[in-house]
């Protein structure tokens, strides 16, 4: 299952965004209003949103133009990638890309909440 957030333009350089998103603590400010708990862990974080199960993510890869988060749980295999494209020294195009391997039943249950989560993260990144 692949989901894409809308492309946005942020008034920060690619380096500033990568620096922000490679720190697990900084994700708390990007979470939706329905955040119920947030805990920083080794190279990642764990959080829960109202009406959703707890999710643990680890920062898997950081390069000069992307940050990839992966599920810290072996029962659900997925990744969330923040892709960055420099427009100028102070502006960057950002898009969130979700890739998950789910059975059809799970996909049906999680597709809409995941898209809403990605949209909310995108909205909050746009505000920084």
XYZ file of C-alpha atoms in Angstrom:
128
model
C 0.000 0.000 0.000
C 1.416 3.354 -1.037
C 0.094 6.693 0.191
C 1.356 10.146 -0.698
C 1.024 13.415 1.139
C 0.554 16.553 -0.886
C 3.663 18.446 -1.967
C 4.247 21.546 0.115
C 6.816 24.338 0.148
C 8.503 25.115 3.466
C 10.521 28.274 4.135
C 13.543 26.328 5.375
C 16.596 24.908 3.668
C 16.891 21.169 3.033
C 19.655 21.032 5.681
C 17.424 22.703 8.287
C 14.633 20.185 7.596
C 16.965 17.192 7.732
C 18.436 18.484 11.020
C 14.933 18.838 12.444
C 13.644 15.450 11.285
C 16.665 13.404 12.342
C 15.886 14.205 16.002
C 13.141 12.014 17.498
C 12.154 14.710 20.039
C 11.185 17.112 17.240
C 8.419 14.856 15.924
C 6.217 15.657 18.911
C 5.604 19.165 17.524
C 4.488 17.664 14.192
C 1.922 15.262 15.649
C -1.838 15.778 15.164
C -4.020 17.332 17.868
C -5.329 13.848 18.705
C -1.927 12.874 20.185
C -2.427 11.024 23.478
C 1.123 9.937 24.316
C 4.626 10.475 22.967
C 7.826 8.840 24.187
C 11.331 9.246 22.758
C 13.207 5.965 22.386
C 16.610 4.917 21.076
C 16.829 6.329 17.523
C 13.069 6.796 17.361
C 9.827 7.377 19.211
C 6.555 5.765 20.231
C 3.201 7.534 20.126
C -0.512 6.955 20.264
C -3.378 8.898 18.764
C -6.975 8.859 19.906
C -8.721 5.793 18.476
C -5.533 4.218 17.081
C -3.113 1.623 18.437
C 0.306 2.663 19.694
C 2.906 3.057 16.932
C 6.682 2.840 17.373
C 8.964 4.295 14.705
C 12.724 4.332 14.349
C 14.772 6.683 12.234
C 16.169 4.268 9.677
C 18.037 6.482 7.226
C 19.048 10.128 6.950
C 20.573 11.533 3.751
C 20.978 15.033 2.383
C 17.499 14.980 0.799
C 15.371 12.507 2.771
C 14.583 11.034 6.167
C 13.121 7.519 6.359
C 11.221 6.234 9.388
C 10.460 2.509 9.715
C 8.124 0.599 11.957
C 9.871 -0.633 15.101
C 7.382 -3.515 15.277
C 7.999 -6.733 13.379
C 4.236 -7.380 13.105
C 3.602 -4.353 10.840
C 6.067 -3.639 8.064
C 5.991 -0.061 6.755
C 8.084 3.029 6.166
C 7.392 6.751 6.045
C 9.751 8.833 3.959
C 10.121 12.595 3.975
C 11.476 13.577 0.556
C 13.025 17.046 0.182
C 13.735 18.987 -3.000
C 15.527 22.342 -2.729
C 13.739 25.146 -4.538
C 16.145 27.824 -3.314
C 18.537 28.340 -0.412
C 15.630 29.083 1.913
C 12.761 27.098 0.368
C 12.243 23.352 0.102
C 9.548 21.222 -1.466
C 8.506 18.441 0.932
C 6.423 15.324 0.345
C 5.645 12.454 2.726
C 5.517 8.978 1.190
C 4.133 5.939 3.008
C 4.882 2.369 1.935
C 3.343 -0.535 3.836
C 2.968 -4.248 3.337
C -0.459 -5.123 4.737
C -2.965 -7.843 4.025
C -6.184 -6.649 2.305
C -8.220 -6.645 5.528
C -5.688 -4.531 7.447
C -5.264 -2.247 4.427
C -9.005 -1.594 4.331
C -9.008 -0.696 8.045
C -5.920 1.549 8.120
C -5.860 3.297 4.738
C -8.123 6.247 5.624
C -6.682 6.871 9.143
C -3.149 6.682 7.732
C -3.958 9.155 4.951
C -5.455 11.511 7.558
C -2.304 11.127 9.684
C -0.047 11.907 6.705
C -2.203 14.926 5.826
C -1.979 16.183 9.418
C 1.817 15.741 9.501
C 2.047 17.584 6.180
C -0.060 20.461 7.536
C 2.160 20.721 10.627
C 5.406 20.599 8.619
C 4.015 23.401 6.477
C 3.666 25.561 9.626
C 7.295 25.263 10.760
